[in-house]
Backbone as a chain_set.jsonl record, in Angstrom:
{"seq": "XXXXXXXXXXXXXXXXXXXXXXXXXXXXXXXXXXXXXXXXXXXXXXXXXXXXXXXXXXXXXXXXXXXXXXXXXXXXXXXXXXXXXXXXXXXXXXXXXXXXXXXXXXXXXXXXXXXXXXXXXXXXXXXXXXXXXXXXXXXXXXXXXXXXXXXXXXXXXXXXXXXXXXXXXXXXXXXXXXXXXXXXXXXXXXXXXXXXXXXXXXXXXXXXXXXXXXXXXX", "coords": {"N": [[1.027, -1.173, 0.016], [0.43, 2.136, -0.641], [0.75, 5.499, -0.042], [-0.423, 8.479, -0.691], [-0.435, 12.009, -1.038], [-0.836, 13.977, -3.19], [-1.058, 14.369, -6.593], [0.626, 15.476, -9.425], [1.376, 17.181, -13.026], [3.671, 19.328, -13.919], [6.347, 22.575, -13.643], [9.034, 21.251, -13.082], [10.604, 23.182, -9.813], [13.227, 24.227, -8.684], [16.749, 23.458, -8.227], [19.053, 22.198, -10.415], [17.929, 20.22, -12.702], [15.801, 22.302, -12.738], [12.687, 23.436, -14.621], [12.435, 21.725, -16.213], [9.666, 20.209, -17.385], [7.138, 17.668, -15.764], [5.862, 14.772, -13.568], [5.021, 14.908, -10.121], [5.182, 13.357, -7.697], [3.696, 13.493, -4.87], [4.303, 11.988, -1.518], [2.165, 11.39, 1.409], [3.514, 11.518, 4.494], [6.938, 11.489, 6.578], [9.767, 11.868, 7.983], [10.725, 14.055, 9.965], [9.154, 15.617, 10.971], [5.505, 15.377, 11.987], [3.634, 17.082, 10.088], [2.006, 18.215, 11.049], [0.306, 21.189, 12.972], [0.959, 21.186, 15.824], [3.065, 20.401, 16.176], [5.019, 20.783, 15.645], [6.8, 23.142, 17.224], [8.667, 20.787, 18.618], [9.303, 19.712, 16.188], [11.866, 18.39, 14.364], [12.675, 19.213, 11.562], [11.359, 22.341, 11.11], [10.193, 24.061, 9.745], [9.2, 23.605, 7.54], [7.282, 24.155, 5.092], [5.046, 22.65, 3.578], [2.217, 20.849, 2.791], [1.458, 17.451, 4.577], [0.031, 15.689, 4.657], [-1.755, 12.724, 4.787], [-4.425, 12.114, 2.765], [-5.754, 13.405, 1.058], [-4.993, 15.969, -1.418], [-4.671, 16.779, -4.691], [-5.407, 14.284, -7.608], [-4.399, 12.725, -4.892], [-4.583, 9.196, -2.51], [-4.608, 6.392, -2.146], [-2.878, 3.584, -2.295], [-2.276, 0.604, -3.678], [-1.166, -1.435, -4.808], [2.837, -0.833, -6.468], [2.359, -0.755, -9.409], [-0.144, 0.127, -9.299], [-0.133, 2.265, -8.49], [1.73, 3.071, -10.302], [0.478, 2.877, -13.077], [-1.408, 5.495, -11.735], [0.73, 7.426, -12.109], [1.649, 7.67, -14.87], [-0.863, 8.411, -15.612], [-0.936, 11.571, -15.517], [1.009, 11.829, -16.581], [1.278, 14.225, -20.842], [0.772, 13.028, -23.544], [2.634, 13.742, -25.084], [5.721, 14.148, -27.101], [8.95, 13.649, -25.545], [10.965, 12.408, -22.448], [9.445, 10.669, -19.85], [9.312, 11.625, -16.268], [9.872, 11.129, -13.159], [9.249, 12.68, -9.704], [9.676, 12.003, -6.635], [9.021, 12.814, -3.526], [8.01, 14.363, -1.109], [6.681, 16.322, 2.044], [9.278, 12.548, 3.593], [9.839, 10.024, 1.319], [11.877, 8.766, 0.747], [10.325, 6.646, 3.08], [8.346, 5.887, 1.931], [8.396, 5.124, -1.047], [10.398, 2.096, -2.937], [12.427, -0.53, -3.898], [10.411, -1.98, -5.848], [8.592, -0.409, -7.132], [10.169, 2.322, -8.472], [10.295, 0.003, -10.329], [8.562, 0.118, -12.05], [7.278, 2.376, -12.468], [9.793, 3.004, -14.133], [8.778, 0.711, -16.293], [7.276, 2.538, -17.063], [8.707, 3.592, -18.675], [9.315, 5.557, -17.518], [11.259, 8.101, -15.659], [13.165, 8.179, -12.659], [12.875, 10.318, -10.129], [13.875, 12.146, -7.23], [13.551, 13.991, -3.938], [14.59, 14.189, -1.467], [15.881, 13.42, 2.773], [17.938, 12.76, 3.484], [18.354, 11.024, 5.186], [17.644, 8.474, 5.029], [18.328, 4.971, 3.976], [18.28, 4.439, 0.118], [16.465, 2.689, -2.256], [17.481, 1.469, -4.779], [17.562, 2.413, -8.364], [17.56, 5.283, -8.314], [16.716, 7.465, -10.61], [17.84, 9.649, -10.388], [18.96, 11.283, -7.917], [18.206, 14.183, -5.273], [19.148, 15.493, -2.656], [18.042, 16.386, 0.476], [19.214, 17.64, 3.608], [18.236, 18.689, 6.892], [18.679, 20.389, 10.091], [19.736, 19.018, 12.854], [19.928, 16.088, 11.807], [21.072, 12.854, 11.03], [22.643, 11.853, 8.877], [22.819, 9.231, 6.577], [23.291, 9.259, 3.412], [25.676, 9.663, 1.519], [26.776, 10.237, -1.234], [25.017, 11.759, -4.181], [23.058, 13.654, -6.225], [22.375, 16.256, -6.558], [22.896, 17.836, -3.788], [20.758, 19.824, -2.371], [20.175, 23.073, 0.305], [18.441, 24.261, 2.311], [18.462, 27.735, 3.161], [19.465, 29.398, 5.607], [20.601, 27.161, 8.214], [20.815, 26.678, 11.561], [21.759, 24.072, 13.042], [23.035, 22.997, 10.296], [24.352, 24.179, 8.101], [26.398, 25.419, 5.236], [28.954, 23.892, 5.228], [28.562, 21.281, 7.14], [28.525, 19.301, 4.949], [31.016, 19.0, 3.553], [31.571, 16.258, 3.14], [30.208, 15.053, 1.603], [29.822, 13.483, -1.54], [28.278, 15.235, -4.413], [27.196, 16.44, -7.617], [26.206, 18.906, -7.498], [25.902, 21.822, -5.969], [23.292, 23.129, -4.018], [21.879, 26.59, -2.372], [18.549, 27.083, -1.06], [17.112, 29.202, -0.03], [15.918, 30.43, 2.972], [12.204, 29.747, 3.816], [9.641, 32.185, 5.123], [7.136, 29.549, 7.147], [4.605, 30.066, 7.867], [3.949, 32.357, 6.547], [1.298, 33.606, 3.915], [0.9, 31.893, 1.149], [1.683, 33.895, -0.405], [1.58, 35.996, 0.259], [3.861, 38.599, 1.239], [7.256, 38.163, 2.006], [9.864, 39.081, 4.381], [11.758, 37.597, 6.158], [12.184, 35.639, 3.705], [13.05, 37.743, 1.843], [15.206, 39.089, 3.429], [16.711, 36.809, 3.615], [17.758, 35.68, 1.145], [19.173, 37.278, 0.038], [21.243, 36.725, 1.64], [22.178, 33.799, 1.285], [22.306, 34.381, -1.619], [25.256, 36.499, -0.709], [26.597, 33.917, 0.124], [27.249, 32.62, -1.548], [28.418, 34.043, -2.967], [30.82, 34.255, -1.833], [31.514, 31.952, -2.259], [32.2, 30.004, -4.971], [31.723, 27.371, -4.861], [28.958, 26.66, -3.929], [25.134, 26.925, -5.703], [22.522, 29.36, -6.07], [19.587, 28.083, -5.83], [16.182, 29.603, -6.891], [12.731, 29.017, -5.731], [11.094, 28.644, -8.464], [8.56, 27.478, -9.231], [6.202, 29.29, -7.438], [7.24, 31.658, -8.033], [6.941, 31.95, -11.053], [4.559, 31.044, -10.536], [3.113, 28.383, -10.874], [1.434, 24.879, -10.259]], "CA": [[-0.014, 0.295, -0.087], [0.768, 3.417, -0.509], [-0.302, 6.791, 0.794], [-0.222, 9.707, -1.393], [-1.308, 13.442, -0.847], [-1.292, 15.286, -4.223], [0.235, 14.043, -7.56], [-0.142, 16.457, -10.365], [1.422, 17.55, -13.62], [4.106, 20.216, -13.446], [8.159, 22.257, -14.227], [10.682, 21.487, -12.084], [10.449, 24.407, -9.932], [14.273, 24.237, -8.571], [17.684, 22.791, -8.131], [19.772, 21.105, -11.294], [15.73, 20.071, -12.922], [13.994, 23.289, -12.893], [12.137, 24.211, -15.509], [11.862, 20.825, -16.978], [8.245, 19.347, -17.483], [6.965, 16.381, -14.771], [4.856, 14.773, -12.52], [4.909, 15.469, -9.229], [4.251, 12.569, -7.066], [3.76, 13.813, -3.23], [4.356, 10.451, -0.484], [1.852, 11.24, 2.673], [4.445, 11.125, 6.085], [8.117, 12.508, 6.996], [10.094, 11.31, 9.067], [11.409, 14.497, 10.734], [7.757, 16.476, 11.037], [4.423, 15.07, 11.804], [2.927, 17.685, 9.594], [0.421, 18.528, 12.548], [1.546, 23.016, 13.832], [1.08, 21.397, 17.38], [3.963, 19.699, 16.568], [5.993, 22.579, 15.035], [8.163, 23.553, 17.54], [9.935, 19.586, 18.83], [9.976, 19.368, 15.512], [13.635, 18.232, 14.003], [12.288, 19.836, 10.645], [10.371, 23.649, 11.878], [10.209, 25.706, 8.844], [8.816, 23.159, 5.653], [5.293, 25.123, 4.624], [4.653, 22.532, 3.086], [1.228, 19.708, 3.987], [1.558, 16.508, 3.179], [-0.612, 14.926, 5.583], [-3.019, 11.948, 4.143], [-4.432, 11.211, 0.675], [-6.634, 13.761, 0.513], [-5.494, 16.522, -2.421], [-5.133, 17.119, -6.171], [-4.901, 13.913, -7.692], [-4.08, 11.818, -4.019], [-4.703, 8.993, -2.117], [-4.408, 5.008, -1.549], [-2.994, 2.358, -3.842], [-2.745, -1.383, -2.836], [0.802, -1.693, -5.318], [3.94, -0.488, -7.014], [1.441, -1.106, -11.058], [-1.272, 1.422, -10.072], [0.377, 4.328, -8.536], [2.729, 3.809, -11.549], [-0.734, 3.49, -14.355], [-1.424, 6.405, -11.923], [0.671, 8.426, -12.565], [1.837, 7.749, -16.608], [-2.104, 9.136, -16.638], [-0.661, 12.631, -15.961], [1.97, 12.344, -18.608], [0.633, 14.647, -21.223], [0.806, 12.513, -24.865], [3.528, 14.568, -25.965], [7.603, 14.28, -27.425], [10.044, 14.029, -24.533], [11.489, 11.149, -21.972], [8.312, 10.832, -19.205], [9.721, 12.288, -15.138], [8.325, 11.833, -12.133], [9.829, 13.467, -9.111], [8.87, 11.361, -6.506], [8.734, 13.942, -2.697], [7.304, 14.795, 0.407], [7.362, 14.514, 3.762], [9.691, 11.759, 3.01], [9.483, 9.677, -0.213], [12.024, 6.478, 0.821], [9.358, 5.58, 3.774], [7.576, 4.302, 1.445], [9.794, 4.087, -2.396], [10.987, 0.73, -3.416], [12.258, -0.75, -5.64], [9.237, -3.027, -6.653], [8.19, 0.985, -7.249], [11.293, 2.622, -9.442], [10.971, -0.756, -11.442], [7.767, -0.066, -12.479], [7.966, 3.718, -13.869], [11.562, 2.449, -14.946], [8.736, -0.219, -17.24], [6.322, 2.719, -18.356], [8.883, 4.648, -19.685], [9.596, 6.68, -16.622], [13.289, 8.213, -15.455], [12.785, 8.579, -11.562], [13.491, 11.22, -9.049], [13.737, 11.796, -5.487], [13.787, 14.418, -2.968], [15.349, 13.388, 0.384], [16.437, 14.338, 3.725], [19.088, 12.294, 3.091], [18.251, 10.383, 6.201], [16.626, 7.008, 4.747], [18.453, 4.595, 2.503], [17.537, 4.699, -0.881], [16.613, 1.711, -2.876], [18.612, 1.275, -6.025], [17.187, 2.347, -9.989], [17.091, 6.028, -8.697], [18.166, 7.921, -11.155], [18.185, 11.12, -10.5], [18.853, 12.515, -6.481], [18.564, 15.159, -4.361], [19.077, 14.884, -1.154], [18.49, 18.214, 1.557], [18.677, 17.818, 5.187], [17.426, 19.474, 7.99], [18.104, 19.989, 10.817], [20.851, 18.445, 12.702], [19.333, 14.411, 11.481], [22.117, 11.758, 10.838], [23.02, 11.182, 7.637], [23.71, 7.947, 5.87], [23.228, 9.017, 2.704], [26.308, 10.369, 1.377], [25.989, 10.594, -2.331], [23.125, 12.238, -4.447], [23.131, 13.714, -7.881], [22.399, 17.781, -6.199], [22.289, 18.51, -3.279], [20.205, 21.614, -1.834], [20.153, 22.938, 1.269], [17.814, 25.605, 2.903], [19.665, 28.763, 4.67], [20.364, 29.429, 6.246], [20.304, 25.957, 9.142], [22.46, 27.031, 12.374], [22.471, 22.757, 12.826], [23.362, 23.033, 8.91], [24.908, 25.178, 7.086], [27.081, 24.347, 4.437], [30.676, 23.788, 5.822], [28.896, 21.383, 7.178], [28.563, 18.154, 4.004], [31.039, 19.171, 2.388], [31.948, 15.493, 3.054], [28.697, 14.457, 0.62], [29.404, 13.988, -2.309], [27.37, 15.624, -4.855], [27.812, 16.983, -9.134], [25.603, 20.303, -7.705], [25.882, 22.054, -4.335], [23.128, 24.381, -4.094], [21.739, 26.265, -1.745], [17.887, 27.317, -1.044], [16.769, 30.717, 0.128], [14.611, 29.439, 3.908], [11.062, 31.399, 3.173], [9.131, 31.954, 6.708], [6.484, 28.992, 6.94], [3.375, 31.155, 8.903], [2.751, 33.561, 6.178], [0.379, 33.403, 3.296], [2.283, 31.784, -0.216], [1.447, 35.363, -1.973], [1.931, 37.114, 1.009], [5.503, 39.679, 0.834], [7.933, 37.73, 3.391], [10.557, 39.977, 3.943], [12.391, 36.852, 6.156], [13.051, 34.862, 2.428], [14.292, 38.636, 1.252], [16.641, 38.897, 4.068], [17.82, 35.077, 3.963], [18.11, 35.0, 0.319], [20.491, 38.556, -0.117], [22.296, 35.823, 2.942], [22.42, 33.231, 0.866], [23.653, 35.346, -2.325], [26.166, 37.04, -0.473], [27.13, 32.791, 0.688], [27.36, 31.756, -3.428], [29.339, 34.458, -4.488], [31.901, 34.177, -1.327], [31.797, 29.948, -2.004], [31.991, 28.978, -5.113], [30.65, 25.66, -5.438], [27.388, 26.549, -4.623], [24.678, 27.762, -6.509], [21.177, 30.116, -5.805], [18.344, 27.864, -6.531], [14.967, 30.178, -5.753], [11.162, 28.163, -6.08], [10.668, 29.492, -9.836], [7.097, 27.822, -9.956], [6.529, 30.111, -6.665], [7.872, 32.506, -8.462], [4.75, 32.214, -12.02], [2.316, 30.863, -10.549], [2.028, 27.316, -11.204], [2.336, 23.865, -8.57]], "C": [[1.002, 1.18, 0.312], [0.25, 4.253, -0.733], [0.559, 7.774, 0.101], [-0.451, 11.254, -1.417], [-1.049, 13.624, -2.046], [-0.413, 14.437, -5.562], [-0.046, 15.528, -8.835], [1.537, 17.017, -11.199], [2.226, 19.487, -13.844], [5.283, 20.267, -14.469], [8.361, 22.169, -12.669], [10.89, 22.813, -11.392], [12.352, 25.143, -9.078], [14.917, 23.999, -8.949], [18.113, 22.775, -10.077], [18.602, 21.184, -12.646], [15.485, 20.945, -13.226], [13.25, 23.772, -14.093], [11.428, 23.29, -16.781], [10.005, 20.038, -16.109], [8.363, 17.342, -15.932], [6.495, 16.183, -14.097], [5.482, 14.725, -11.293], [3.888, 14.197, -8.146], [4.857, 13.068, -5.091], [2.734, 12.507, -2.519], [3.788, 11.403, 0.098], [3.87, 10.669, 3.61], [5.758, 11.583, 6.085], [8.555, 11.602, 8.861], [10.375, 11.92, 10.006], [10.335, 15.615, 11.315], [6.945, 15.918, 10.91], [3.875, 15.927, 10.526], [2.052, 18.826, 9.988], [1.664, 19.788, 12.885], [1.874, 22.477, 14.841], [2.322, 20.29, 17.489], [5.639, 19.866, 16.341], [7.228, 21.964, 15.834], [8.684, 22.116, 18.39], [9.742, 19.312, 17.569], [10.989, 18.945, 15.054], [13.414, 18.688, 13.148], [11.843, 20.656, 11.39], [9.961, 24.631, 10.847], [9.806, 25.32, 7.35], [6.854, 23.624, 6.061], [4.828, 23.533, 3.323], [3.359, 20.731, 3.349], [1.723, 18.272, 3.082], [1.094, 15.572, 3.933], [-1.94, 14.337, 4.627], [-3.597, 12.735, 2.851], [-4.984, 12.153, 0.544], [-6.15, 15.528, -1.301], [-5.073, 16.097, -3.925], [-4.716, 15.459, -6.869], [-4.202, 12.103, -6.688], [-5.059, 10.43, -4.116], [-4.126, 7.47, -2.322], [-4.535, 4.086, -2.813], [-1.942, 1.069, -3.218], [-0.97, -2.056, -3.29], [1.671, -1.011, -6.081], [3.158, -0.458, -8.559], [0.487, 0.592, -10.876], [-0.636, 2.709, -9.616], [0.882, 4.222, -9.624], [1.908, 4.271, -12.769], [-1.048, 5.676, -13.442], [-1.498, 7.917, -12.103], [1.552, 8.722, -13.75], [0.242, 8.867, -16.415], [-2.195, 10.117, -16.342], [-0.078, 13.05, -16.817], [1.191, 12.813, -19.828], [1.456, 13.296, -22.699], [1.472, 12.94, -25.911], [4.321, 13.695, -25.789], [7.688, 14.653, -25.802], [10.041, 13.332, -23.316], [10.319, 11.762, -20.699], [9.56, 10.247, -17.21], [9.005, 12.114, -14.457], [9.352, 11.455, -10.907], [9.149, 12.585, -8.069], [9.335, 12.762, -4.755], [7.48, 13.743, -1.668], [6.481, 15.278, 0.989], [8.495, 13.824, 2.864], [9.831, 10.632, 1.872], [9.923, 8.193, -0.063], [11.453, 6.675, 2.341], [8.692, 4.749, 2.383], [8.457, 4.128, -0.523], [10.276, 3.283, -1.961], [11.142, 0.033, -4.509], [11.181, -1.174, -6.378], [8.55, -0.747, -7.228], [8.955, 1.86, -8.864], [11.315, 1.269, -10.592], [9.365, -0.718, -12.332], [6.806, 1.168, -12.047], [8.904, 2.93, -14.356], [9.766, 1.72, -16.467], [7.267, 0.591, -18.139], [7.294, 4.058, -18.852], [9.568, 5.788, -18.333], [10.955, 6.962, -16.042], [12.255, 8.709, -14.154], [13.757, 9.518, -11.172], [13.452, 11.289, -8.251], [13.957, 12.67, -4.994], [13.754, 13.878, -1.738], [15.458, 14.363, 0.984], [16.897, 13.685, 3.261], [19.398, 10.983, 4.651], [17.491, 8.351, 6.766], [18.043, 6.081, 3.784], [18.298, 4.432, 1.199], [17.614, 3.614, -1.729], [17.862, 1.637, -4.054], [17.593, 1.029, -7.413], [16.878, 3.604, -9.806], [17.201, 6.801, -9.704], [18.182, 9.263, -11.428], [17.818, 11.589, -8.708], [18.849, 13.291, -5.907], [18.672, 15.543, -2.637], [19.142, 16.807, 0.247], [18.317, 17.898, 2.757], [18.481, 18.442, 5.654], [18.063, 18.472, 8.918], [19.924, 19.141, 11.724], [20.126, 16.477, 12.847], [20.461, 14.343, 10.822], [21.823, 11.638, 10.003], [23.433, 10.756, 6.883], [23.644, 8.145, 4.344], [24.699, 10.013, 1.437], [27.068, 10.566, -0.082], [25.954, 10.609, -3.2], [24.371, 13.015, -6.021], [23.579, 15.524, -7.459], [22.11, 17.676, -4.422], [21.832, 20.067, -2.239], [19.757, 22.063, -0.605], [19.715, 24.173, 1.529], [18.744, 25.733, 3.739], [19.027, 29.426, 4.744], [19.751, 28.162, 7.59], [21.155, 26.266, 10.159], [23.078, 25.833, 12.652], [23.106, 22.529, 11.378], [23.357, 23.421, 7.981], [25.79, 24.556, 6.085], [28.516, 23.07, 4.585], [30.5, 22.165, 5.982], [28.608, 19.447, 6.479], [28.705, 18.943, 2.901], [32.027, 17.343, 2.063], [31.104, 14.785, 1.759], [29.857, 14.866, -0.598], [28.445, 13.668, -3.85], [27.949, 16.719, -6.852], [27.308, 17.968, -8.283], [25.219, 19.897, -6.564], [24.874, 23.3, -4.878], [22.279, 24.69, -2.636], [20.123, 27.402, -1.715], [16.742, 28.22, -0.628], [15.36, 30.063, 2.001], [13.454, 31.017, 3.838], [10.405, 30.746, 5.352], [8.23, 31.154, 6.432], [4.926, 29.055, 7.32], [3.035, 32.308, 7.728], [2.387, 33.263, 5.065], [1.584, 33.214, 2.487], [2.132, 32.86, -1.141], [1.272, 36.046, -1.46], [3.786, 37.743, 0.744], [6.173, 38.55, 2.282], [10.154, 38.662, 3.376], [11.692, 38.619, 4.566], [13.035, 36.259, 5.367], [14.041, 36.521, 2.451], [15.126, 39.108, 2.341], [17.388, 37.382, 3.529], [18.575, 34.913, 2.177], [19.152, 36.434, 0.5], [21.73, 37.573, 1.289], [22.777, 34.767, 1.857], [23.231, 33.587, -0.506], [25.236, 35.11, -1.651], [26.946, 35.449, 0.129], [27.792, 31.849, -0.228], [28.753, 32.97, -3.875], [31.373, 34.374, -3.045], [32.862, 32.701, -1.42], [31.302, 29.907, -3.524], [31.262, 27.614, -5.927], [29.175, 25.799, -5.521], [26.83, 27.595, -5.04], [23.363, 28.258, -6.205], [20.452, 28.807, -7.057], [16.851, 28.669, -5.427], [13.661, 28.899, -6.561], [10.484, 28.867, -7.386], [9.101, 29.035, -9.655], [6.378, 28.083, -8.633], [5.981, 31.349, -7.846], [6.534, 33.15, -10.037], [3.944, 31.685, -11.959], [2.085, 29.284, -10.405], [2.107, 26.267, -9.703], [3.371, 23.474, -8.735]], "O": [[1.941, 1.147, 1.106], [-0.706, 4.233, -1.509], [1.776, 7.931, 0.191], [-0.855, 11.429, -2.567], [-0.815, 12.415, -2.062], [0.722, 13.983, -5.419], [-0.965, 16.346, -8.803], [2.566, 17.229, -10.557], [1.579, 20.533, -13.898], [6.137, 21.149, -14.384], [8.018, 22.729, -11.628], [11.325, 23.707, -12.117], [12.566, 26.352, -8.984], [14.775, 23.953, -10.171], [17.384, 23.368, -10.871], [18.53, 22.144, -13.414], [14.763, 20.9, -14.222], [13.547, 24.939, -14.349], [10.618, 23.54, -17.673], [9.549, 19.655, -15.032], [9.182, 16.506, -15.552], [6.256, 17.165, -13.395], [6.682, 14.46, -11.372], [2.685, 14.096, -7.907], [5.906, 12.973, -4.453], [1.566, 12.134, -2.634], [4.281, 12.501, -0.159], [4.813, 9.917, 3.365], [5.759, 12.463, 5.225], [8.115, 11.164, 9.924], [10.475, 11.303, 11.067], [10.754, 16.456, 12.111], [6.896, 15.489, 9.758], [3.594, 15.088, 9.669], [1.61, 19.858, 9.483], [2.888, 19.756, 13.009], [2.968, 22.84, 15.273], [2.563, 19.551, 18.444], [6.737, 19.403, 16.649], [8.076, 21.098, 15.616], [9.481, 22.602, 19.192], [10.109, 18.138, 17.511], [11.639, 19.45, 15.969], [14.344, 19.482, 13.294], [11.707, 20.236, 12.539], [9.496, 25.753, 11.046], [9.89, 26.017, 6.339], [5.894, 23.455, 6.813], [4.279, 23.778, 2.249], [3.732, 19.737, 3.973], [2.081, 18.006, 1.934], [1.721, 14.513, 3.948], [-2.782, 14.984, 4.004], [-3.189, 13.709, 2.219], [-4.97, 12.239, -0.684], [-7.067, 15.913, -2.026], [-5.224, 14.909, -4.21], [-3.52, 15.248, -6.674], [-3.81, 11.032, -7.153], [-5.896, 10.215, -4.993], [-2.968, 7.467, -2.739], [-5.356, 3.842, -3.698], [-1.047, 1.005, -2.376], [-0.094, -2.677, -2.688], [0.951, -0.187, -6.645], [3.877, 0.391, -9.086], [0.382, 1.586, -11.596], [-0.609, 3.818, -10.15], [0.685, 5.216, -10.324], [2.105, 5.299, -13.417], [-0.967, 6.728, -14.077], [-2.301, 8.845, -12.192], [2.17, 9.786, -13.797], [0.209, 9.955, -16.989], [-3.346, 10.51, -16.532], [-0.206, 14.004, -17.585], [0.319, 12.004, -20.144], [2.603, 12.863, -22.593], [1.27, 12.778, -27.114], [4.26, 12.762, -24.988], [7.032, 15.409, -25.085], [8.952, 13.525, -22.776], [10.212, 12.973, -20.507], [10.194, 9.219, -16.971], [7.831, 12.481, -14.499], [10.067, 10.454, -10.877], [8.003, 12.27, -8.389], [10.071, 13.679, -5.122], [6.417, 13.124, -1.627], [5.337, 14.907, 0.726], [8.748, 14.224, 1.727], [10.794, 11.365, 1.65], [9.37, 7.121, -0.311], [12.426, 6.947, 3.044], [8.607, 3.576, 2.021], [8.944, 3.092, -0.977], [10.692, 3.296, -0.802], [10.516, -0.099, -5.561], [11.011, -0.752, -7.522], [7.792, -0.839, -8.194], [8.423, 1.95, -9.97], [12.083, 1.301, -11.553], [9.144, -1.555, -13.207], [5.767, 1.005, -11.407], [8.546, 2.059, -15.15], [9.741, 2.339, -17.531], [6.547, 0.153, -19.036], [6.891, 5.148, -19.259], [10.291, 6.75, -18.591], [11.758, 6.033, -15.956], [11.169, 9.282, -14.24], [14.924, 9.657, -11.541], [12.816, 10.329, -7.815], [15.118, 12.854, -5.36], [12.894, 13.2, -1.175], [15.354, 15.544, 0.654], [16.452, 13.627, 2.115], [20.411, 10.341, 4.926], [17.173, 7.626, 7.708], [18.652, 6.727, 2.931], [17.564, 3.488, 1.491], [18.756, 3.359, -2.111], [19.065, 1.8, -3.849], [16.991, -0.019, -7.645], [16.028, 3.966, -10.619], [18.423, 6.926, -9.781], [18.473, 9.856, -12.467], [16.759, 12.078, -8.314], [20.05, 13.484, -5.716], [17.849, 15.821, -1.764], [19.902, 17.725, 0.556], [17.142, 17.84, 3.118], [18.399, 19.448, 4.949], [18.186, 17.25, 8.999], [20.951, 18.855, 11.109], [19.954, 15.87, 13.905], [20.952, 15.262, 10.166], [20.657, 11.272, 9.858], [24.321, 11.297, 6.224], [23.97, 7.106, 3.77], [24.369, 10.928, 0.682], [28.138, 11.164, 0.036], [26.62, 9.749, -3.777], [25.514, 12.951, -6.473], [24.627, 16.06, -7.816], [20.98, 17.416, -4.006], [22.477, 20.95, -1.674], [18.769, 21.427, -0.239], [20.337, 25.161, 1.139], [19.437, 25.042, 4.486], [18.143, 29.998, 4.105], [18.566, 28.234, 7.915], [22.348, 26.188, 9.865], [24.306, 25.761, 12.679], [23.894, 21.585, 11.435], [22.599, 23.205, 7.036], [25.947, 23.335, 6.042], [28.795, 21.941, 4.18], [31.36, 21.422, 5.507], [28.512, 18.498, 7.257], [27.984, 19.395, 2.012], [32.841, 17.159, 1.158], [31.666, 13.947, 1.054], [30.516, 15.899, -0.718], [28.05, 12.598, -4.313], [28.918, 17.463, -6.999], [28.398, 18.375, -7.881], [24.71, 18.891, -6.071], [25.184, 24.156, -5.707], [21.965, 23.795, -1.852], [20.286, 28.499, -2.25], [15.567, 27.958, -0.884], [14.285, 29.469, 1.924], [13.557, 32.244, 3.819], [10.559, 29.841, 6.173], [7.862, 31.447, 5.294], [4.154, 28.132, 7.061], [2.073, 33.065, 7.858], [3.139, 32.364, 4.69], [2.693, 33.733, 2.612], [2.368, 32.827, -2.349], [0.797, 37.055, -1.982], [4.656, 37.169, 0.091], [5.547, 38.297, 3.311], [11.126, 38.667, 2.621], [12.571, 38.355, 3.746], [14.224, 36.043, 5.604], [15.2, 36.641, 2.847], [16.052, 39.744, 1.838], [18.541, 37.196, 3.141], [19.592, 34.262, 1.935], [19.992, 36.294, 1.389], [22.848, 37.965, 1.624], [23.95, 34.939, 1.525], [24.413, 33.283, -0.67], [26.057, 34.209, -1.822], [28.023, 35.699, 0.672], [28.492, 30.854, -0.041], [29.661, 32.856, -4.697], [32.557, 34.429, -3.381], [33.987, 32.365, -1.05], [30.083, 29.786, -3.64], [30.673, 27.203, -6.926], [28.379, 25.443, -6.39], [27.268, 28.745, -5.022], [22.718, 27.239, -5.96], [20.592, 28.612, -8.264], [16.528, 28.567, -4.244], [13.763, 28.21, -7.576], [9.464, 29.552, -7.299], [8.263, 29.916, -9.848], [5.716, 27.08, -8.366], [4.891, 31.726, -8.277], [5.75, 34.096, -10.114], [2.926, 31.554, -12.637], [1.041, 28.871, -9.899], [2.549, 26.549, -8.589], [3.96, 22.884, -7.829]]}, "num_chains": 1, "name": "protein.A"}
């Protein structure tokens, strides 16, 4: 059984794959926060602004097996040229994503991308692995295609991850989780300046912005 909060066709908004068409498959649940406001203050990751609780989002639901979920995702991809691409995110997708589901995606022609916090082992077969560490959570992954770090995090500053083998290193300015999505966010404005300054001083790192929010898509 796989539990999915929502699934939708959009453009990848951040990182090295920004601008690429993809079906996002947002799994329910996370191992660093329950997703409920009453638990935020005591969570390992307390700045998340994503709703991953339950299965009531667009195209969300419970799926009995890998083929059922892979068919559901495949139905969201348009009949057009271009390699199908699915991004498994959350919450924490590696609580549910397994080799049978990856194989089912591959059987339908999909490349499989994953956005994980890095605290759980990754199953074989993932085509693009993006790791986004949170606070002082213990990281078990040491290799990824891209490291995307929400910045700044006092317990997860860039220097802590210099040992990670990654093809790309990105800083994503932290937003305030309590402000309306379309309202002004002075916290994010300040953090964008700080992230910019860090990237200028440390050219290994690149700035990434949430393009999907800038252009107003899912």
